[in-house]
Amino acid sequence: MTAEEVVGRLRSGMTLGIGGWGSRRKPMALVRALLRSDLTDLTVVSYGGPDVGLLAAAGKIRKLVTAFATLDSVPLEPHFVAARQRGAFELVELDEAMMMWGLTAAVHRLPFMPIRAGIASDVMTVNPSLRTITSPYADREELVAVPALRLDAALVHLNRADAHGNGQYLGHDPYFDDLFCEAADTAYVSCERIVETSDLLKDAGPQTLLLKRAFVDGVVETPNGAHFTSCAPDHDRDEAFQRHYVAAARDPEAWREFTARFLSGDEDAYQAAVAAFHEEEA
Amino acid sequence: MSGTDTPTTAPAVTRAEYCVLACAEAWRDAGEVLASPMGTVPMIGARLARLTFAPDLLLTDGEALLMGDVPAVGAPPGVVEGWLPYRQHLALVATGRRHVMMGASQLDRHGNQNISCIGDWRRPTRQLLGVRGAPVNTLNNPTSYWVPRHSPRVFVERVDMVCGVGHDRAEAAGPSATRYHRLPGVITDLGVFDFETPDRVMRLRSLHPGVTVEQVREATGFPLAVPEEVPYTRDPTAEELRLIREEIDPRGLRDREVRA
């Protein structure tokens, strides 16, 4: 499929899970395709990075479910910060482990999972719908019942996949991309390269096969598709470009220029503009 | 004096080096647990502890690898002894076999910590990181704090959002919250603090040499518990100084986080 075809299967108002973590292996080419679409009113579930920032800046998020938004080497995501300070979307702010447990509950088709995290913190007060549950055993412990984070669709980016949706990560961390896909009614994976199934294990062990085709509905080949986030070992984070993004995001005029230069054409135009940016910087 | 091997030209111990040492001390007697330092000075401190008095500590490369050796800050490990991707890291928190040292944008006298936002949560005046893993950390494993610039803006009467749980909030919530809750200490550029008072409020434990009690009081936005006798943070040994300066942080990154 193409990124446009993926977005063509999504609808405004959907709950969308986005894989990766912070500024690491985000499905940025799919996010850029979302930016080009007229989809809006989205509920986004993400360990937030520039995916959240770009969608927030474009006004596409109605509700965000996250524990943070960061660019890693730059601690604060500037568009997320600005959007929060102007009250641009509803926020469900959960602890990192609560997020994992909420996705896990959805994968297991359970209504909730119990977790100690959250008790006594303001996560409980800013999310008044969160409930606790008392252990039925002798300990009688009171724990948070994290509701299942069921998704209409998941978008993730991996290093390799075959055309059927068997997805492979080659870096050090799978993040939570399998949970996102299994918690979703439909899941789409973009990858650096689509390979023959028989080639998946040529240079890597079977434990790198993170996604099973039964949980993937579409595969898109998007070389450099996590840019400017990291996608080790295929490409590192583009720190120079990320700094440029941050500087532009902090100034409305600079952001208009950034949008005109990088986000007004298709993915090929984006990648060409990024290459030109680096030639200028060199 | 007959001793000739004491170098008289060695530069004096800097404030950043006292901070590194104080951070390292947080992991003394921690045993075979994961040390999770957040910030440059705690990272140098954890590596110093591992190289000296806490050799059983587990350390990560900041991403998904457990380091079998102790490289300089910023350098990759030469030996990898294990794998700890985020999902395992979050699970490890729940086992309690970890002592994390987090940052704090705000911290109150009971040890409640905020890294989420400043102002009204519904529409903050300053959005920060978000709650991150502070709730799960504080209820599951020992959590210390590192504040590189001690000021009344950080040490406030009440935090705007409780991310890391303090003693008063944990006690009010009951046994599920208090069962594994432990806040061993707070280290700042001015001194070391703990909560070892009858009502579990923040207390001055030691001053870094050159700092006065008055200075600390002025930089703290709530009344601080101060014992009659306040010791100074201990001096590093010659070997500790060598490790900090030559092995762990030869580029002097510690001085970027703590002013001289």
Coordinates of C-alpha atoms in Angstrom, one line a residue:
Chain A
M1 CA 0.0 0.0 0.0
T2 CA 0.9 3.7 0.0
A3 CA 0.8 6.0 2.9
E4 CA -2.1 7.8 1.2
E5 CA -4.0 4.5 1.0
V6 CA -3.5 3.9 4.7
V7 CA -4.8 7.3 5.6
G8 CA -7.7 6.6 3.1
R9 CA -8.8 3.8 5.4
L10 CA -8.9 6.0 8.5
R11 CA -11.8 8.2 9.5
S12 CA -12.1 11.4 11.5
G13 CA -13.0 10.8 15.1
M14 CA -11.1 7.6 15.3
T15 CA -8.9 6.5 18.2
L16 CA -5.4 6.1 16.7
G17 CA -2.4 4.4 18.4
I18 CA 1.0 5.5 17.3
G19 CA 4.0 3.3 18.0
G20 CA 7.6 4.2 18.8
W21 CA 8.7 6.2 21.8
G22 CA 9.5 9.9 22.1
S23 CA 11.7 10.7 19.2
R24 CA 12.4 7.0 18.4
R25 CA 11.1 5.0 15.5
K26 CA 8.0 6.9 15.0
P27 CA 5.9 6.3 11.8
M28 CA 6.6 9.8 10.6
A29 CA 5.9 9.2 6.9
L30 CA 2.4 8.0 7.9
V31 CA 2.0 11.0 10.3
R32 CA 3.0 13.3 7.4
A33 CA 0.4 11.6 5.2
L34 CA -2.2 12.3 8.0
L35 CA -1.1 15.9 8.0
R36 CA -1.9 16.1 4.2
S37 CA -5.3 14.6 4.7
D38 CA -8.5 16.3 6.0
L39 CA -8.9 13.8 8.9
T40 CA -9.5 15.5 12.2
D41 CA -11.0 15.1 15.6
L42 CA -8.6 12.2 16.4
T43 CA -8.0 10.6 19.8
V44 CA -4.3 9.8 19.8
V45 CA -2.7 7.2 22.1
S46 CA 1.1 7.6 22.0
Y47 CA 4.3 7.6 24.0
G48 CA 4.6 11.1 22.6
G49 CA 7.2 12.6 20.4
P50 CA 7.1 14.7 17.3
D51 CA 4.1 12.6 16.0
V52 CA 2.0 14.3 18.7
G53 CA 3.7 17.6 18.1
L54 CA 3.0 17.7 14.4
L55 CA -0.6 16.5 14.7
A56 CA -1.3 19.0 17.5
A57 CA 0.2 21.8 15.5
A58 CA -2.1 20.9 12.6
G59 CA -5.2 20.9 15.0
K60 CA -5.9 17.2 14.3
I61 CA -6.1 16.0 17.9
R62 CA -9.3 16.2 20.0
K63 CA -8.0 14.0 22.8
L64 CA -4.5 12.8 23.6
V65 CA -3.7 9.8 25.8
T66 CA -0.1 9.9 26.9
A67 CA 2.5 9.9 29.8
F68 CA 4.7 12.6 28.2
A69 CA 5.8 14.2 25.0
T70 CA 9.6 14.6 24.4
L71 CA 12.2 14.8 21.7
D72 CA 14.7 12.9 23.9
S73 CA 17.8 15.0 23.0
V74 CA 15.5 18.1 23.4
P75 CA 13.5 17.4 26.5
L76 CA 10.3 19.4 25.6
E77 CA 8.2 18.9 22.5
P78 CA 7.6 22.5 21.5
H79 CA 4.2 22.0 19.6
F80 CA 2.9 19.8 22.4
V81 CA 3.9 22.4 25.0
A82 CA 2.2 25.2 22.9
A83 CA -0.9 23.2 22.3
R84 CA -1.3 22.4 26.0
Q85 CA -0.8 26.0 27.0
R86 CA -3.5 27.1 24.6
G87 CA -5.8 24.3 25.7
A88 CA -5.9 22.9 22.2
F89 CA -7.0 19.3 23.2
E90 CA -8.3 17.2 26.0
L91 CA -5.5 15.3 27.8
V92 CA -5.7 11.9 29.5
E93 CA -2.4 11.9 31.3
L94 CA -1.3 8.5 32.5
D95 CA 1.8 7.0 33.9
E96 CA 4.1 5.2 31.4
A97 CA 3.4 1.8 33.0
M98 CA -0.3 2.5 33.1
M99 CA -0.1 3.1 29.4
M100 CA 1.5 -0.3 28.9
W101 CA -1.1 -1.9 31.1
G102 CA -4.0 -0.2 29.3
L103 CA -2.7 -1.5 26.0
T104 CA -2.1 -4.9 27.5
A105 CA -5.7 -5.0 28.7
A106 CA -6.9 -4.2 25.2
V107 CA -4.7 -6.9 23.7
H108 CA -6.2 -9.4 26.2
R109 CA -9.7 -8.2 25.6
L110 CA -10.0 -7.4 29.3
P111 CA -11.9 -4.3 30.6
F112 CA -8.9 -3.3 32.8
M113 CA -5.7 -4.4 34.4
P114 CA -4.7 -3.8 38.0
I115 CA -1.6 -1.7 38.7
R116 CA -0.1 -0.1 41.8
A117 CA 1.0 3.0 39.8
G118 CA -1.2 6.0 40.0
I119 CA -2.5 5.6 43.6
A120 CA -1.9 8.8 45.6
S121 CA -0.7 10.7 42.6
D122 CA -2.6 13.4 40.7
V123 CA -3.0 11.1 37.8
M124 CA -6.1 10.0 39.7
T125 CA -7.4 13.6 40.2
V126 CA -6.8 14.8 36.6
N127 CA -8.6 11.7 35.3
P128 CA -11.7 11.5 37.5
S129 CA -13.0 8.6 35.5
L130 CA -10.2 6.3 36.7
R131 CA -11.4 3.8 39.3
T132 CA -9.6 1.6 41.8
I133 CA -10.3 -2.1 42.5
T134 CA -9.8 -4.0 45.8
S135 CA -8.1 -7.3 45.7
P136 CA -10.5 -10.1 46.5
Y137 CA -7.7 -12.0 48.4
A138 CA -6.6 -11.6 52.0
D139 CA -4.3 -8.7 51.2
R140 CA -7.3 -6.5 50.3
E141 CA -4.9 -4.2 48.4
E142 CA -6.5 -1.3 46.6
L143 CA -5.1 -0.9 43.1
V144 CA -5.8 1.2 40.0
A145 CA -8.0 -0.5 37.4
V146 CA -6.4 0.9 34.2
P147 CA -9.1 0.8 31.5
A148 CA -8.3 -1.0 28.3
L149 CA -6.9 1.3 25.6
R150 CA -8.7 -0.2 22.7
L151 CA -7.7 1.4 19.4
D152 CA -9.6 1.8 16.1
A153 CA -6.2 1.8 14.3
A154 CA -2.5 1.5 15.0
L155 CA 0.3 3.1 13.0
V156 CA 3.9 1.8 13.6
H157 CA 7.2 1.9 11.8
L158 CA 9.7 -1.0 11.7
N159 CA 13.0 -1.8 10.0
R160 CA 11.7 -4.6 7.8
A161 CA 8.5 -6.4 6.9
D162 CA 7.3 -8.8 4.3
A163 CA 4.3 -7.9 2.1
H164 CA 2.0 -10.0 4.4
G165 CA 2.7 -7.9 7.5
N166 CA 5.3 -9.9 9.3
G167 CA 7.2 -7.1 10.9
Q168 CA 10.8 -7.0 12.1
Y169 CA 12.7 -4.6 14.3
L170 CA 16.5 -4.6 14.1
G171 CA 17.4 -2.0 16.8
H172 CA 17.8 -2.6 20.5
D173 CA 14.2 -1.9 21.6
P174 CA 10.9 -3.1 20.2
Y175 CA 9.1 -0.3 22.2
F176 CA 5.4 -1.3 22.3
D177 CA 4.6 -1.7 18.6
D178 CA 3.2 -5.2 18.9
L179 CA 0.9 -4.1 21.7
F180 CA -0.3 -1.2 19.6
C181 CA -1.1 -3.5 16.7
E182 CA -2.8 -6.2 18.8
A183 CA -4.8 -3.6 20.7
A184 CA -6.2 -2.2 17.4
D185 CA -9.0 -3.2 15.2
T186 CA -6.8 -2.4 12.2
A187 CA -3.0 -1.9 12.1
Y188 CA -0.7 -0.5 9.5
V189 CA 3.0 -0.9 9.4
S190 CA 5.5 1.2 7.5
C191 CA 9.0 -0.1 7.1
E192 CA 12.4 0.9 5.8
R193 CA 12.3 -2.0 3.3
I194 CA 9.8 -4.7 2.3
V195 CA 11.6 -8.0 1.8
E196 CA 10.7 -11.5 0.9
T197 CA 9.5 -13.6 3.8
S198 CA 12.4 -16.0 3.2
D199 CA 14.9 -13.1 3.6
L200 CA 13.6 -11.9 7.1
L201 CA 15.9 -14.2 9.0
K202 CA 19.0 -14.0 6.8
D203 CA 20.8 -11.8 9.2
A204 CA 18.7 -11.8 12.4
G205 CA 17.1 -14.2 14.9
P206 CA 13.4 -15.0 15.1
Q207 CA 13.0 -12.9 18.2
T208 CA 13.3 -9.8 16.0
L209 CA 10.0 -10.8 14.3
L210 CA 7.8 -8.5 16.4
L211 CA 4.6 -8.3 14.3
K212 CA 2.5 -11.2 13.2
R213 CA 0.7 -10.8 9.9
A214 CA -2.6 -11.7 11.6
F215 CA -2.5 -8.4 13.4
V216 CA -1.4 -6.2 10.4
D217 CA -3.8 -5.0 7.7
G218 CA -1.4 -3.1 5.5
V219 CA 2.3 -2.6 4.8
V220 CA 3.9 0.5 3.4
E221 CA 7.5 0.8 2.3
T222 CA 8.8 4.2 3.4
P223 CA 12.6 4.4 3.3
N224 CA 13.8 7.0 5.9
G225 CA 10.2 6.9 7.0
A226 CA 10.9 7.4 10.7
H227 CA 12.8 10.6 9.9
F228 CA 13.6 12.7 11.8
T229 CA 13.3 10.2 14.7
S230 CA 15.8 7.4 15.1
C231 CA 15.4 4.0 13.4
A232 CA 18.5 2.2 14.4
P233 CA 20.3 0.5 12.7
D234 CA 18.9 1.9 9.5
H235 CA 19.3 5.6 10.5
D236 CA 20.0 7.5 13.6
R237 CA 17.9 10.5 14.8
D238 CA 18.6 13.5 12.5
E239 CA 19.7 15.8 15.3
A240 CA 20.4 18.8 13.1
F241 CA 17.0 18.6 11.5
Q242 CA 15.3 18.1 14.9
R243 CA 16.9 21.2 16.1
H244 CA 15.7 23.0 13.1
Y245 CA 12.2 21.7 13.8
V246 CA 12.4 22.9 17.4
A247 CA 13.6 26.4 16.4
A248 CA 10.8 26.7 13.8
A249 CA 8.1 25.4 16.1
R250 CA 8.9 28.2 18.6
D251 CA 8.1 31.0 16.2
P252 CA 4.9 31.3 14.1
E253 CA 6.7 32.9 11.1
A254 CA 9.5 30.3 11.1
W255 CA 6.8 27.6 11.4
R256 CA 5.0 28.8 8.3
E257 CA 8.3 28.7 6.4
F258 CA 9.0 25.2 7.8
T259 CA 5.6 24.0 6.7
A260 CA 6.0 25.5 3.2
R261 CA 9.4 24.0 2.7
F262 CA 8.9 20.5 4.2
L263 CA 5.2 19.7 4.7
S264 CA 3.5 21.1 1.6
G265 CA 4.3 18.3 -0.8
D266 CA 4.3 14.5 -0.8
E267 CA 6.8 12.2 1.0
D268 CA 9.2 12.3 -1.9
A269 CA 9.2 16.1 -1.8
Y270 CA 9.8 16.0 2.0
Q271 CA 12.8 13.6 1.6
A272 CA 14.2 15.8 -1.1
A273 CA 13.8 19.0 1.0
V274 CA 15.5 17.2 3.9
A275 CA 18.4 16.3 1.6
A276 CA 18.6 19.9 0.4
F277 CA 18.6 21.1 4.0
H278 CA 21.6 19.0 4.8
E279 CA 23.4 20.2 1.7
E280 CA 22.9 23.7 2.8
E281 CA 24.0 22.9 6.4
A282 CA 27.2 21.1 5.2
Chain B
M1 CA 56.7 16.3 56.8
S2 CA 58.3 13.5 54.8
G3 CA 55.4 12.5 52.6
T4 CA 56.0 13.6 49.0
D5 CA 53.3 11.8 47.1
T6 CA 50.5 14.1 48.0
P7 CA 50.1 16.4 45.0
T8 CA 49.8 20.0 46.3
T9 CA 48.9 21.3 42.9
A10 CA 45.7 19.2 42.5
P11 CA 42.7 21.5 41.8
A12 CA 40.4 21.9 44.8
V13 CA 37.2 19.8 44.9
T14 CA 34.5 21.6 42.9
R15 CA 30.9 22.0 43.9
A16 CA 29.9 19.7 41.0
E17 CA 32.3 17.0 42.3
Y18 CA 30.6 17.2 45.8
C19 CA 27.3 16.8 44.0
V20 CA 28.6 13.7 42.1
L21 CA 29.8 12.2 45.4
A22 CA 26.5 12.9 47.2
C23 CA 24.6 11.3 44.3
A24 CA 26.9 8.3 44.4
E25 CA 26.3 7.9 48.2
A26 CA 22.6 7.5 47.4
W27 CA 23.4 4.1 46.0
R28 CA 25.6 2.9 48.9
D29 CA 24.2 -0.3 50.3
A30 CA 21.7 -0.5 47.5
G31 CA 22.9 -4.0 46.6
E32 CA 22.3 -5.8 43.3
V33 CA 19.7 -3.4 41.9
L34 CA 19.3 -1.2 38.8
A35 CA 20.6 2.3 39.4
S36 CA 18.6 4.6 37.2
P37 CA 20.2 8.1 37.3
M38 CA 18.4 10.9 35.4
G39 CA 20.7 13.8 34.7
T40 CA 24.4 14.1 34.1
V41 CA 25.6 14.4 37.7
P42 CA 23.5 11.5 39.0
M43 CA 24.8 9.4 36.0
I44 CA 28.4 10.2 37.0
G45 CA 27.5 9.4 40.6
A46 CA 26.0 6.0 39.8
R47 CA 29.1 5.1 37.8
L48 CA 31.4 6.2 40.6
A49 CA 29.4 4.1 43.1
R50 CA 29.6 1.1 40.9
L51 CA 33.4 1.5 40.5
T52 CA 33.9 1.9 44.2
F53 CA 31.6 0.9 47.1
A54 CA 28.6 -0.5 45.2
P55 CA 30.1 -2.9 42.6
D56 CA 26.9 -5.0 42.3
L57 CA 24.8 -2.2 40.8
L58 CA 23.3 -2.7 37.4
L59 CA 23.6 0.3 34.9
T60 CA 22.1 0.9 31.5
D61 CA 23.5 2.7 28.5
G62 CA 20.5 5.1 28.8
E63 CA 18.6 3.0 26.2
A64 CA 18.1 -0.8 26.2
L65 CA 21.5 -2.3 27.2
L66 CA 22.9 -3.3 30.6
M67 CA 26.5 -2.3 30.7
G68 CA 29.1 -4.9 31.8
D69 CA 31.8 -2.3 32.2
V70 CA 31.7 1.4 33.2
P71 CA 32.5 3.6 30.3
A72 CA 33.0 7.4 30.4
V73 CA 29.7 9.4 30.2
G74 CA 28.6 9.6 26.6
A75 CA 30.8 6.6 25.5
P76 CA 29.2 3.3 24.5
P77 CA 29.8 0.2 26.8
G78 CA 32.6 -2.1 25.8
V79 CA 30.9 -5.0 27.4
V80 CA 27.1 -5.6 27.4
E81 CA 25.7 -7.9 30.2
G82 CA 22.0 -7.7 29.5
W83 CA 19.0 -6.4 27.7
L84 CA 16.5 -4.0 29.2
P85 CA 14.1 -2.6 26.6
Y86 CA 11.4 -0.2 27.9
R87 CA 8.8 -2.9 28.5
Q88 CA 11.2 -4.8 30.7
H89 CA 12.4 -1.6 32.4
L90 CA 8.8 -0.8 33.4
A91 CA 8.3 -4.4 34.7
L92 CA 11.6 -4.2 36.6
V93 CA 10.2 -1.1 38.4
A94 CA 7.4 -3.2 39.7
T95 CA 9.8 -5.8 41.1
G96 CA 11.3 -3.1 43.3
R97 CA 14.9 -4.0 42.3
R98 CA 15.8 -0.5 41.3
H99 CA 16.7 2.8 42.9
V100 CA 15.9 5.7 40.6
M101 CA 17.1 9.3 40.9
M102 CA 14.7 11.6 39.1
G103 CA 14.7 15.3 38.4
A104 CA 12.0 17.6 39.9
S105 CA 10.6 20.8 38.5
Q106 CA 8.8 21.3 41.9
L107 CA 9.3 19.4 45.2
D108 CA 7.5 20.1 48.4
R109 CA 8.4 19.4 52.1
H110 CA 6.6 16.0 52.1
G111 CA 8.5 14.9 48.9
N112 CA 5.7 15.3 46.4
Q113 CA 7.3 15.9 43.0
N114 CA 6.1 17.6 39.8
I115 CA 7.6 17.3 36.3
S116 CA 4.3 17.6 34.5
C117 CA 3.3 21.2 34.3
I118 CA 3.2 24.5 36.1
G119 CA -0.1 26.2 36.9
D120 CA -3.6 24.8 36.5
W121 CA -3.3 21.3 34.9
R122 CA -6.3 21.9 32.7
R123 CA -4.5 24.8 31.0
P124 CA -1.0 25.1 32.3
T125 CA 1.0 28.3 32.2
R126 CA 4.0 26.1 31.5
Q127 CA 3.7 22.6 30.1
L128 CA 6.7 20.5 31.0
L129 CA 7.4 16.8 30.3
G130 CA 4.3 15.2 31.6
V131 CA 4.0 12.7 34.5
R132 CA 6.3 10.2 32.8
G133 CA 7.0 7.2 35.1
A134 CA 7.0 9.2 38.4
P135 CA 3.8 7.5 39.8
V136 CA 5.0 4.0 39.1
N137 CA 8.5 4.7 40.4
T138 CA 7.5 6.3 43.7
L139 CA 5.1 3.5 44.6
N140 CA 7.4 0.6 43.7
N141 CA 11.1 1.3 44.2
P142 CA 13.3 3.8 46.2
T143 CA 13.2 7.2 44.5
S144 CA 15.7 9.9 45.2
Y145 CA 15.7 13.4 43.6
W146 CA 18.4 15.5 42.0
V147 CA 18.0 19.3 41.7
P148 CA 21.0 21.0 40.1
R149 CA 19.8 24.5 41.0
H150 CA 18.3 24.8 44.5
S151 CA 15.7 27.6 44.5
P152 CA 12.4 28.6 45.9
R153 CA 10.8 28.0 42.5
V154 CA 11.7 24.3 42.8
F155 CA 11.2 23.9 46.6
V156 CA 7.6 25.1 46.9
E157 CA 4.9 24.9 49.6
R158 CA 2.7 22.8 47.3
V159 CA 3.5 21.3 43.9
D160 CA 1.1 22.0 41.1
M161 CA 0.7 18.4 40.1
V162 CA 1.7 15.4 42.2
C163 CA 3.6 13.1 39.8
G164 CA 6.0 11.5 42.3
V165 CA 4.2 10.7 45.5
G166 CA 5.3 12.2 48.8
H167 CA 4.9 10.9 52.3
D168 CA 1.7 12.7 53.2
R169 CA -0.1 11.6 50.0
A170 CA 1.1 8.0 50.3
E171 CA -0.1 7.8 54.0
A172 CA -3.5 9.3 53.1
A173 CA -3.9 6.7 50.3
G174 CA -3.2 3.7 52.5
P175 CA -1.2 0.5 52.5
S176 CA -1.1 0.0 48.7
A177 CA 0.6 3.3 48.4
T178 CA 2.9 3.0 51.4
R179 CA 3.9 -0.6 51.1
Y180 CA 6.9 -0.1 48.8
H181 CA 7.1 3.7 49.0
R182 CA 10.6 5.0 49.9
L183 CA 12.2 8.4 49.3
P184 CA 15.8 8.1 50.5
G185 CA 16.9 11.6 49.8
V186 CA 17.2 14.7 47.8
I187 CA 20.5 16.0 46.5
T188 CA 21.0 19.6 45.2
D189 CA 23.8 21.9 44.4
L190 CA 23.7 23.2 48.0
G191 CA 23.4 20.0 50.0
V192 CA 21.9 16.7 50.9
F193 CA 18.4 16.3 52.3
D194 CA 16.3 13.5 53.7
F195 CA 12.9 13.0 55.3
E196 CA 14.0 11.5 58.6
T197 CA 11.9 13.6 60.8
P198 CA 8.9 12.5 63.0
D199 CA 6.4 13.9 60.5
R200 CA 8.5 12.9 57.4
V201 CA 9.2 16.4 56.2
M202 CA 12.4 17.5 54.4
R203 CA 15.4 17.9 56.6
L204 CA 18.9 19.2 55.8
R205 CA 21.3 16.3 56.2
S206 CA 24.6 17.8 55.0
L207 CA 25.9 21.0 53.4
H208 CA 28.3 21.0 50.6
P209 CA 31.5 22.8 51.7
G210 CA 31.2 26.5 51.2
V211 CA 27.4 26.6 51.6
T212 CA 25.7 28.0 54.7
V213 CA 22.4 27.0 56.4
E214 CA 21.1 30.5 55.7
Q215 CA 21.8 30.2 52.0
V216 CA 19.8 26.9 51.9
R217 CA 16.9 28.4 53.9
E218 CA 16.7 31.4 51.5
A219 CA 16.7 29.1 48.5
T220 CA 13.9 26.9 50.0
G221 CA 10.3 28.0 49.7
F222 CA 9.1 26.2 52.8
P223 CA 10.4 26.0 56.4
L224 CA 13.1 23.4 56.3
A225 CA 13.9 21.1 59.2
V226 CA 17.5 21.9 60.3
P227 CA 19.3 19.9 63.0
E228 CA 21.4 21.8 65.5
E229 CA 24.6 20.4 64.1
V230 CA 24.8 20.1 60.3
P231 CA 27.8 18.2 58.9
Y232 CA 29.4 19.0 55.6
T233 CA 29.2 16.5 52.7
R234 CA 32.2 14.3 53.0
D235 CA 35.3 14.9 50.9
P236 CA 36.0 12.5 48.0
T237 CA 39.0 10.3 48.3
A238 CA 41.9 10.8 45.9
E239 CA 40.8 7.7 44.0
E240 CA 37.2 8.9 43.8
L241 CA 38.5 12.3 42.4
R242 CA 40.7 10.5 39.9
L243 CA 37.8 8.3 38.7
I244 CA 35.5 11.3 38.3
R245 CA 38.0 13.5 36.5
E246 CA 39.9 10.9 34.5
E247 CA 37.7 7.9 33.9
I248 CA 34.0 8.8 34.1
D249 CA 33.8 12.5 33.1
P250 CA 37.0 13.5 31.5
R251 CA 35.2 16.2 29.4
G252 CA 33.8 17.9 32.5
L253 CA 30.2 17.6 31.6
R254 CA 29.4 17.9 35.4
D255 CA 30.3 21.5 35.3
R256 CA 27.6 22.2 32.7
E257 CA 24.9 21.0 35.2
V258 CA 26.3 22.6 38.3
R259 CA 27.8 26.1 38.4
A260 CA 31.3 26.3 39.9

